[in-house]
Coordinates of N, CA and C and ligand atoms in Angstrom, one line a residue:
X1 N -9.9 -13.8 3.3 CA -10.2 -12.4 3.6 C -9.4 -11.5 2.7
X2 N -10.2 -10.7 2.3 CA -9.5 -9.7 1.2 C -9.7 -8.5 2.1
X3 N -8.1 -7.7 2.2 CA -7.8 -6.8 3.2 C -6.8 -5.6 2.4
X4 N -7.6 -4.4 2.5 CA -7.0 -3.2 1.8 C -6.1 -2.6 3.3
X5 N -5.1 -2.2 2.7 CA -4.1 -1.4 3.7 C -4.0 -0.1 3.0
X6 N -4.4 1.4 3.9 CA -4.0 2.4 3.8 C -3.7 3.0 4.5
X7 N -2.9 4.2 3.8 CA -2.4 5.1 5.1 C -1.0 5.9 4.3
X8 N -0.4 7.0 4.2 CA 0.8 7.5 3.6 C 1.6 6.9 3.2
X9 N 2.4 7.0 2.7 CA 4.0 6.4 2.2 C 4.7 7.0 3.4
X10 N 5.3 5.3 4.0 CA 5.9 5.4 5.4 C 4.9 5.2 6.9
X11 N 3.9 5.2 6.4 CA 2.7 4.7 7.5 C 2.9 3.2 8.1
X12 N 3.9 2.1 7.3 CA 4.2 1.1 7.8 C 3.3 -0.2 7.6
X13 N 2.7 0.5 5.9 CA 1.9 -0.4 5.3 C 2.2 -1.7 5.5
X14 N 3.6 -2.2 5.0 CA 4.5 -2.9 4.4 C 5.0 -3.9 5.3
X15 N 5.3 -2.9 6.4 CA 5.8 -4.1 8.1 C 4.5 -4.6 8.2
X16 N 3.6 -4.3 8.4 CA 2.5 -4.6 9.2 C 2.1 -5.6 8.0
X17 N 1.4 -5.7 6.6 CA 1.7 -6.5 5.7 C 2.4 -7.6 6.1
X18 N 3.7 -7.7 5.8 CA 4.3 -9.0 6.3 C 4.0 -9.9 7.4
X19 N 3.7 -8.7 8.6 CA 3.0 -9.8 9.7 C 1.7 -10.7 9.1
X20 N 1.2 -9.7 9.1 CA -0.7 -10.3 8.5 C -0.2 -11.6 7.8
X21 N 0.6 -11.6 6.7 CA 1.1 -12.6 6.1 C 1.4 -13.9 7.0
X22 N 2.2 -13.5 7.7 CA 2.7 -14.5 9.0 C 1.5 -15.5 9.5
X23 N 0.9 -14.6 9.8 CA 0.0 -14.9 10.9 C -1.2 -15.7 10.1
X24 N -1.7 -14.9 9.0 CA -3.3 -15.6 8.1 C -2.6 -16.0 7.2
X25 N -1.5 -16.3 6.8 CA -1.2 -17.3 5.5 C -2.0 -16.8 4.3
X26 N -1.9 -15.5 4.2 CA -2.2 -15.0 2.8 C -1.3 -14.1 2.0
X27 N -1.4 -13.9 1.0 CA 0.0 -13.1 0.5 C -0.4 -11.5 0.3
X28 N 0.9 -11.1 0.8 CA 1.0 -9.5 0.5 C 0.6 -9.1 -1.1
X29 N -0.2 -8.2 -1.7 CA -0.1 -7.7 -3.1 C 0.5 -6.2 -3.4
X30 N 1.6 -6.1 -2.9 CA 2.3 -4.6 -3.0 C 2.5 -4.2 -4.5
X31 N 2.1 -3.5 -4.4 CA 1.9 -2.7 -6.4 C 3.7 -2.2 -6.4
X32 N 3.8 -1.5 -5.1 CA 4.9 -1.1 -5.6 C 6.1 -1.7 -5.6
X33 N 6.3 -2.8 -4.7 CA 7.2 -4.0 -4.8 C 7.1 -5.0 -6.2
X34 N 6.1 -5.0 -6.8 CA 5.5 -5.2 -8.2 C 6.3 -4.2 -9.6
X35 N 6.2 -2.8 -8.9 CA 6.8 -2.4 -9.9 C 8.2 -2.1 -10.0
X36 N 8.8 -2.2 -9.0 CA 10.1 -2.2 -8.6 C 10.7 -3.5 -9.3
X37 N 10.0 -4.7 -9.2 CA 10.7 -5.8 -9.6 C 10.3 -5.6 -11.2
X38 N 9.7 -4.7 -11.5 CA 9.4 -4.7 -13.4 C 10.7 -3.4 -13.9
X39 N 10.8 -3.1 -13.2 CA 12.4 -1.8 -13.5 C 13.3 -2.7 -13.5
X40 N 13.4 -3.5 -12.4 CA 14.6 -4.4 -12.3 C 14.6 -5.3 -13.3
X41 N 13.7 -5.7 -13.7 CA 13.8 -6.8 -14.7 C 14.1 -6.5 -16.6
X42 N 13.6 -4.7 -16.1 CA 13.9 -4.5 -17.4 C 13.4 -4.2 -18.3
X43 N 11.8 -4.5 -17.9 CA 10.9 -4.3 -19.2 C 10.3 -3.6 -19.7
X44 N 9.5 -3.5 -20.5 CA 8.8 -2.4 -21.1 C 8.0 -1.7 -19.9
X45 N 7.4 -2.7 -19.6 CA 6.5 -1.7 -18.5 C 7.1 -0.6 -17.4
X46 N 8.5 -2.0 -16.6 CA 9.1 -1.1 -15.8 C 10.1 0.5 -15.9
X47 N 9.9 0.3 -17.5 CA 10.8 1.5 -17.9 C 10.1 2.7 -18.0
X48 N 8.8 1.9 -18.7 CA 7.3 3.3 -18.7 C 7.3 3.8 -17.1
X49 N 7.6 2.8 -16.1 CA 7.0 3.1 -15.0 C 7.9 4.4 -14.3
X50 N 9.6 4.0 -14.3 CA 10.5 4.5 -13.6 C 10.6 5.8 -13.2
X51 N 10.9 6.7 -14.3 CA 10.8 8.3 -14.3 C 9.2 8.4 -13.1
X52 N 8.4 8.2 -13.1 CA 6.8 8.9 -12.6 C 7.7 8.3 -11.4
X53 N 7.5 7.1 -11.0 CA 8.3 6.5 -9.8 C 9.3 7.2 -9.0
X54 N 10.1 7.8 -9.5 CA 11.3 8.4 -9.0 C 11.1 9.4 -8.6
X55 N 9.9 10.1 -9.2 CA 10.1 11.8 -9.1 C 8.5 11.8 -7.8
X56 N 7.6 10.6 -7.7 CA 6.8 10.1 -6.7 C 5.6 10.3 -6.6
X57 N 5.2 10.7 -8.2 CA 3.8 10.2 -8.8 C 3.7 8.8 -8.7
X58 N 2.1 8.6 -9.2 CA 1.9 7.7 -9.1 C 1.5 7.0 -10.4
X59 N 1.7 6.4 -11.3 CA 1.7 5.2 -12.6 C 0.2 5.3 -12.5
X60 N -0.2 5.3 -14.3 CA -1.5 5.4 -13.9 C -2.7 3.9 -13.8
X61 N -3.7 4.3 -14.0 CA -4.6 3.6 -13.1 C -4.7 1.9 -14.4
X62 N -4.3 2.4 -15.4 CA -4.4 1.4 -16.7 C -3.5 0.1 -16.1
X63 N -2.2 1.2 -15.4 CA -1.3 0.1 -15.5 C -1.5 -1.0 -14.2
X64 N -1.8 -0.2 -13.3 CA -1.9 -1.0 -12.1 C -3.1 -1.9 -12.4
X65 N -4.2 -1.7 -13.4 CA -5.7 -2.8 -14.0 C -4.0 -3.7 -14.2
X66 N -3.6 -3.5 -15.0 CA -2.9 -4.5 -15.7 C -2.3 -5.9 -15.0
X67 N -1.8 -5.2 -13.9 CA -0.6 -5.8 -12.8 C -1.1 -6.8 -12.0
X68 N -2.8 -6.1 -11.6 CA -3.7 -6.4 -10.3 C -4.0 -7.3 -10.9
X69 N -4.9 -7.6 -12.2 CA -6.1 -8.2 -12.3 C -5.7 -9.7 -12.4
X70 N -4.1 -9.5 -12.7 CA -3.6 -10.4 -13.6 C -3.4 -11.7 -11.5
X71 N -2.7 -10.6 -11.3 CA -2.1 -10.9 -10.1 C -3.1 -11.9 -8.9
X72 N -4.2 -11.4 -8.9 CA -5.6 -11.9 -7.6 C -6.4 -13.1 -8.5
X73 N -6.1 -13.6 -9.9 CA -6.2 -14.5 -10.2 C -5.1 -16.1 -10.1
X74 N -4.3 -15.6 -9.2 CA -3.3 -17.1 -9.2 C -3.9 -17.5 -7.5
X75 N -3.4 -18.7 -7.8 CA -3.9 -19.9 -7.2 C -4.0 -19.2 -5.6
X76 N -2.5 -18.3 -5.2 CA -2.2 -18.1 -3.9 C -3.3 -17.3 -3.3
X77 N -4.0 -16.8 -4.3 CA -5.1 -15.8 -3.5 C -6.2 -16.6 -3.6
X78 N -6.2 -17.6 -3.4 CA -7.7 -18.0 -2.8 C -8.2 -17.9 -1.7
X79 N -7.6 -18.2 -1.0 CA -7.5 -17.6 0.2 C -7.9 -16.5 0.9
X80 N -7.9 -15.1 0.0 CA -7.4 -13.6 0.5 C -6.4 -13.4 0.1
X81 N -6.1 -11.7 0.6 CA -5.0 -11.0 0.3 C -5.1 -9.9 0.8
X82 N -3.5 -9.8 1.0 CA -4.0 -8.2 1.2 C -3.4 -7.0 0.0
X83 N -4.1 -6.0 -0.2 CA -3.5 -5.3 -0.8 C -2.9 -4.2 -0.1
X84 N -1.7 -3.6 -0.4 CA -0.9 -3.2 0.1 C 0.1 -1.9 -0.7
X85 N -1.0 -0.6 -0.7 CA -0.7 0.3 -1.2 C -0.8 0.4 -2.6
X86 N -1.8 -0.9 -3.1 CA -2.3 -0.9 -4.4 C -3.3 -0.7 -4.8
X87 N -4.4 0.0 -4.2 CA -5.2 1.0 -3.9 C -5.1 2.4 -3.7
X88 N -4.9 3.0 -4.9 CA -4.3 5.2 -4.2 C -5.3 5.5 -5.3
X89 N -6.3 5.3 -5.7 CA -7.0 6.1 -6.0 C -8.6 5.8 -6.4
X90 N -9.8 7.2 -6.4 CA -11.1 6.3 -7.0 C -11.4 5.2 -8.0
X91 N -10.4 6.0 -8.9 CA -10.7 5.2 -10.2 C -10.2 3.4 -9.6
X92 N -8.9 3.8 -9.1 CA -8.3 2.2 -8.8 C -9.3 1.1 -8.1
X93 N -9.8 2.1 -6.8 CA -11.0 1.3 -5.8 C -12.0 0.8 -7.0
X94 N -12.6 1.2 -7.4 CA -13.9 1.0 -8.7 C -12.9 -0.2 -9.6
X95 N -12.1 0.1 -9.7 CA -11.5 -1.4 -10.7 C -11.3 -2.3 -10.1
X96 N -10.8 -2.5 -8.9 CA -10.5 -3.4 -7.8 C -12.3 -4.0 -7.6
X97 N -13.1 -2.9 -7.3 CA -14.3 -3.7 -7.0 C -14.8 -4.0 -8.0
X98 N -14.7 -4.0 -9.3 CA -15.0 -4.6 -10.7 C -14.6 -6.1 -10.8
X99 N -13.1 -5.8 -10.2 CA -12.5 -7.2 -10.9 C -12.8 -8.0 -9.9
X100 N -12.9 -7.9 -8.8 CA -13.3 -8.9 -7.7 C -14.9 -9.2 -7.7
X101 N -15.4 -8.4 -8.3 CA -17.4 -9.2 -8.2 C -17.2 -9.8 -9.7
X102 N -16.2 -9.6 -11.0 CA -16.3 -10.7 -12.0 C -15.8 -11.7 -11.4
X103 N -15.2 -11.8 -10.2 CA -14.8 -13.5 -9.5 C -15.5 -14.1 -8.7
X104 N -16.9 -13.7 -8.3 CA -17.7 -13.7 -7.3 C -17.0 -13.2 -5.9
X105 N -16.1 -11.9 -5.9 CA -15.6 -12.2 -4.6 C -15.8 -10.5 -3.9
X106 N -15.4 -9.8 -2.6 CA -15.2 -8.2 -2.6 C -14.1 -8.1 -1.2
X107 N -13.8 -6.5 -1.5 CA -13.1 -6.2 -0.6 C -13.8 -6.3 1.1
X108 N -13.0 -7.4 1.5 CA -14.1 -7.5 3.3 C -13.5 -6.1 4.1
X109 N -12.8 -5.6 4.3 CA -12.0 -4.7 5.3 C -11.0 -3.9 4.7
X110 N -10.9 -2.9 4.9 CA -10.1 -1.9 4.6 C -9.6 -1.1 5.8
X111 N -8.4 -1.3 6.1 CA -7.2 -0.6 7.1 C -6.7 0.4 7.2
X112 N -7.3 2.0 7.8 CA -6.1 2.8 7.4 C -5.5 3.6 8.7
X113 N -4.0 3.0 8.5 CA -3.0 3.7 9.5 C -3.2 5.1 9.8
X114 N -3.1 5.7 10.5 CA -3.4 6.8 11.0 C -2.2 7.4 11.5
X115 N -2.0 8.2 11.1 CA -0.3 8.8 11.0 C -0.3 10.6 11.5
X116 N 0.9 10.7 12.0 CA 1.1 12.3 12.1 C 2.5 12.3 11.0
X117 N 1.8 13.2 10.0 CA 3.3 13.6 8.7 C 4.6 13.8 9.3
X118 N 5.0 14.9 9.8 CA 5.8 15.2 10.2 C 7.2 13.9 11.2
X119 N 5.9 13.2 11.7 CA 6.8 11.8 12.4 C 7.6 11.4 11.4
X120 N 6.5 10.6 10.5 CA 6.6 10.2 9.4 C 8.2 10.2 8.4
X121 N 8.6 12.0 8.1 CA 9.7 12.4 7.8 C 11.1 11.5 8.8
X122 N 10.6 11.9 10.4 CA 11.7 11.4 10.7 C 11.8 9.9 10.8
X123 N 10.7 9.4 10.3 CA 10.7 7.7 10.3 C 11.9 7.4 8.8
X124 N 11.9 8.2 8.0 CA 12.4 7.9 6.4 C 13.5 8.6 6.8
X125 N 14.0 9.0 7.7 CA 15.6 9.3 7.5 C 16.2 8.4 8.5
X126 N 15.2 7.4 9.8 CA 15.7 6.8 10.2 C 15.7 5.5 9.2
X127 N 14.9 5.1 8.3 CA 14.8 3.7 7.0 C 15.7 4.0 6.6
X128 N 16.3 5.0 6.0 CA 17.5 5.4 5.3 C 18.8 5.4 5.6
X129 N 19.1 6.0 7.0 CA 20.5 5.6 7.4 C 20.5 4.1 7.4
X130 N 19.4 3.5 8.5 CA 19.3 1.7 8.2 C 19.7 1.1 7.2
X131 N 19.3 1.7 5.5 CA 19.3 0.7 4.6 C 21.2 0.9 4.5
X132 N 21.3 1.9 4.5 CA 23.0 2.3 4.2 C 23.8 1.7 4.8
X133 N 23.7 1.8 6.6 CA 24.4 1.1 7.5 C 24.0 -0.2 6.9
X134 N 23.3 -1.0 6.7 CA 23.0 -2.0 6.0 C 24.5 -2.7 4.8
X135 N 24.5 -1.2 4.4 CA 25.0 -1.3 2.8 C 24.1 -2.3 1.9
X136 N 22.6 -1.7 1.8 CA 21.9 -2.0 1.0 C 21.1 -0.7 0.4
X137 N 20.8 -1.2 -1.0 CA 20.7 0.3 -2.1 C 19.2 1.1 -1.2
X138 N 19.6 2.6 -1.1 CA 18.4 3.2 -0.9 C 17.4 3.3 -2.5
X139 N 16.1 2.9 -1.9 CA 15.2 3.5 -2.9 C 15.2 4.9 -3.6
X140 N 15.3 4.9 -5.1 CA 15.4 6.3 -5.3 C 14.6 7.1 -5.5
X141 N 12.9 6.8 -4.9 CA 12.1 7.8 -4.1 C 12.3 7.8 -2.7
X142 N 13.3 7.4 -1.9 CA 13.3 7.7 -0.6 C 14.1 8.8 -0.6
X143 N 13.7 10.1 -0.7 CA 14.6 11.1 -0.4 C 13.1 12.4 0.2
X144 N 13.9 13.2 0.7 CA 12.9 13.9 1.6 C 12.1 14.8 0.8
X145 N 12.8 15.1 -0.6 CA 11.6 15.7 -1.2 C 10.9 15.1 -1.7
X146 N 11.3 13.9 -2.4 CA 10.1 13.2 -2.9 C 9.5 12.8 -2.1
X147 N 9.8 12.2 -0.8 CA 9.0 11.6 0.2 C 7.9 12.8 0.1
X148 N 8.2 13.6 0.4 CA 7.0 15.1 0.8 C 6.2 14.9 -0.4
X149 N 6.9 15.1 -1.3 CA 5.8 14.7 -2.6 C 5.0 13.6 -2.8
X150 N 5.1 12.7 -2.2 CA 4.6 11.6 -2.1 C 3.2 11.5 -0.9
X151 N 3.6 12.0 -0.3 CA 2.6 12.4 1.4 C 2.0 13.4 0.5
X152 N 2.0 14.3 -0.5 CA 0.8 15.4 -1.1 C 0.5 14.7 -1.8
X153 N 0.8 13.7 -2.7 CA -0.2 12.8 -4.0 C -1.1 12.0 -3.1
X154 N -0.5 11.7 -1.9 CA -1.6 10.8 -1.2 C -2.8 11.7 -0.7
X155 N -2.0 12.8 -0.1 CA -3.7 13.3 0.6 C -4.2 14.1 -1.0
X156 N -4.1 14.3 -2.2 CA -4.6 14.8 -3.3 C -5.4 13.4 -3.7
X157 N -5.1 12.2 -4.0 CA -5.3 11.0 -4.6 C -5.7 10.3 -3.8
X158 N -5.1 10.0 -2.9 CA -5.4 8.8 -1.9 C -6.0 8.9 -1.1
X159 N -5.7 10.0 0.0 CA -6.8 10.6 1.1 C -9.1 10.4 0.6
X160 N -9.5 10.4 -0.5 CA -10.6 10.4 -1.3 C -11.2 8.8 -1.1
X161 N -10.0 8.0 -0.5 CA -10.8 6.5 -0.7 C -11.0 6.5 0.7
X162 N -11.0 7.2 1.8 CA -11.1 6.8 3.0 C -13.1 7.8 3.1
X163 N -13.6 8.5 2.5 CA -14.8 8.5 2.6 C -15.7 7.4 1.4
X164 N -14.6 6.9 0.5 CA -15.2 5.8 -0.4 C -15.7 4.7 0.5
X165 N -14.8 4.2 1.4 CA -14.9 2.7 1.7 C -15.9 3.0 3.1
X166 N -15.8 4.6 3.3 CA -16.6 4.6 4.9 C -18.1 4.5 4.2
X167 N -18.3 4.8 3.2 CA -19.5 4.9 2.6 C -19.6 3.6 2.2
X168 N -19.2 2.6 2.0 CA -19.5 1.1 2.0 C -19.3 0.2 3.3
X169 N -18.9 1.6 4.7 CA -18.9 0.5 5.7 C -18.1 -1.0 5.5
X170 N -16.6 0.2 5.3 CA -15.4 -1.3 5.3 C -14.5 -0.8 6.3
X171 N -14.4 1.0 6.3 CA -13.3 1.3 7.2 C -13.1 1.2 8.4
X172 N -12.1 1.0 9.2 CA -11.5 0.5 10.2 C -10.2 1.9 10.4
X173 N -10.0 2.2 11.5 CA -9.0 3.1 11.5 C -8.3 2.7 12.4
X174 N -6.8 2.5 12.8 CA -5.6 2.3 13.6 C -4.3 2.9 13.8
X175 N -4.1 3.4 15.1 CA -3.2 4.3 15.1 C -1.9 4.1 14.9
X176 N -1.7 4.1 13.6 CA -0.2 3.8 12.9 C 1.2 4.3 14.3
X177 N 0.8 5.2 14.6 CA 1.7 5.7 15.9 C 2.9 5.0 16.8
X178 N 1.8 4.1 16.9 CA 2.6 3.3 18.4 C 3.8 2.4 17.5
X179 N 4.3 1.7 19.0 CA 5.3 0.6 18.7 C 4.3 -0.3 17.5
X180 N 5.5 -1.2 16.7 CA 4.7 -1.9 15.6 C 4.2 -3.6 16.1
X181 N 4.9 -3.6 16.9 CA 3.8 -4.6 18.5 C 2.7 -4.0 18.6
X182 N 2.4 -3.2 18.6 CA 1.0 -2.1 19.3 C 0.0 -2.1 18.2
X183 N 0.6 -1.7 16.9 CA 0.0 -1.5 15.7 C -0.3 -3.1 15.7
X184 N 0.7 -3.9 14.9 CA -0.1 -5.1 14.8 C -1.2 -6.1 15.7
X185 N -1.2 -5.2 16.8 CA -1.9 -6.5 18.0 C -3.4 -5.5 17.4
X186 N -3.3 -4.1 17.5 CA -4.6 -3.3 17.2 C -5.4 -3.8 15.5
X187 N -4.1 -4.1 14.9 CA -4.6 -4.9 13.4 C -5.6 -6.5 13.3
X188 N -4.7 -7.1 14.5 CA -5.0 -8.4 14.6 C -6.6 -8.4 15.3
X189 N -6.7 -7.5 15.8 CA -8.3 -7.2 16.6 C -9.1 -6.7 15.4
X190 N -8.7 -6.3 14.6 CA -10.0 -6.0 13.5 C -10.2 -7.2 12.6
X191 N -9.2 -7.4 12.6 CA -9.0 -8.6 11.3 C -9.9 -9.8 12.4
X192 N -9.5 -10.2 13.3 CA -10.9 -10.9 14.2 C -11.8 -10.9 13.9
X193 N -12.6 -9.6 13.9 CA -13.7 -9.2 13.9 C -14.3 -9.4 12.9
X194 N -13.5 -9.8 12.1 CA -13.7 -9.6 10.4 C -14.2 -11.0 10.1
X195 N -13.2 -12.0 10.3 CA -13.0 -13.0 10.0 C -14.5 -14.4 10.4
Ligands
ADP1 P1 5.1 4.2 -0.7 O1 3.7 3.8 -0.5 O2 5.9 4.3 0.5 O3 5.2 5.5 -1.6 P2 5.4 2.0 -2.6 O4 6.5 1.1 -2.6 O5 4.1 1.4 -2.1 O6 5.8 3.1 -1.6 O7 5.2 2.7 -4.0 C1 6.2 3.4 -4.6 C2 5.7 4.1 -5.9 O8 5.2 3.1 -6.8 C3 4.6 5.1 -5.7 O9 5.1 6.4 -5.3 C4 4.0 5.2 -7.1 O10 4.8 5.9 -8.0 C5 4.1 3.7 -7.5 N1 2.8 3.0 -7.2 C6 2.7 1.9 -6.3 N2 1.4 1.5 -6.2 C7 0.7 2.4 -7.1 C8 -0.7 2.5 -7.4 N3 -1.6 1.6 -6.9 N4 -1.1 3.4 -8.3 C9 -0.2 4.2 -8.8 N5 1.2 4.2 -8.5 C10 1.6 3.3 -7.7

């Protein structure tokens, strides 16, 4: 099953991701945990990526063809996958559906959390004290202005793919809201239906 997840930065793409993983034995494709590990590593790309990253644009649509196409060709996706905030824009959807009908394959279901903003803010200052008390490094887009800037690139960019996919009769909507028990049991009911 090939499964798109949307919904804001901080919608709980990511938790809920990992379950799905759990549960269908397919792997997460997080673009941004993708690019994060290309900063860290050092490379050309990750360095092109950083600055846009930080300030909580979004890298353009060349580079994510680059990442993706390479990525939904190894062995572990045969299976499915999900994608996981590696979808934020038309152009991206149209590539994604490109590269997957040159494999004979398409996107079955697309997910989008359903969120109130404002929660949201206070969900990233509660991630934040966490990662600290943790004493593990905060993200250097996790700050409240970029977060904010990040919630306006999505409803400018991102917000546009949710009449994309309703117009292909993929979308599914769930109320990001609740406990993440609640969310995932409402996840696990679509993905059923799917399946
Ligand atoms: P969030 O969704 O909470 O903002 P992510 O970890 O998914 O966090 O992404 C962090 C950043 O990585 C984004 O703000 C953006 O700069 C970049 N990024 C990730 N995925 C994409 C994508 N598909 N297209 C463009 N930029 C992306």
């Amino acid at each position: 099953m090939i499964l798109i997840l949307l919904g804001p930065p901080g919608a709980g793409k990511g938790t809920q991701a990992k379950r799905i993983v759990e549960e269908r034995g397919i792997p997460q494709l997080s673009t941004g945990d993708m690019l994060r590990a290309s900063i860290a590593s050092g490379s050309e790309l990750g360095n092109r990526c950083k600055a846009i990253m930080d300030r909580g644009d979004l890298v353009s649509d060349a580079i994510i063809e680059e990442i993706i196409t390479e990525r939904v060709k190894a062995d572990d996706c045969g299976k499915g996958f999900i994608l996981d905030g590696a979808v934020r824009t038309v152009g991206q959807a149209e590539m994604i559906d490109r590269v997957l009908s040159g494999l004979g394959r398409q996107v079955d279901v697309v997910i989008e959390l359903t969120v109130d903003e404002d929660e949201l803010v206070n969900r990233l200052k509660a991630r934040v004290a966490e990662t600290k008390a943790k004493g593990e490094e905060v993200r250097a887009d996790d700050n409240e202005e970029t977060f904010r800037k990040r919630q306006a690139v999505y409803r400018d960019q991102t917000a546009p793919l949710i009449p994309y996919y309703e117009g292909q009769g993929k979308l599914r909507r769930v109320d990001g809201m609740g406990e993440i028990e609640d969310v995932a049991r409402a996840i696990s009911e679509v993905l059923d239906g799917v399946a």
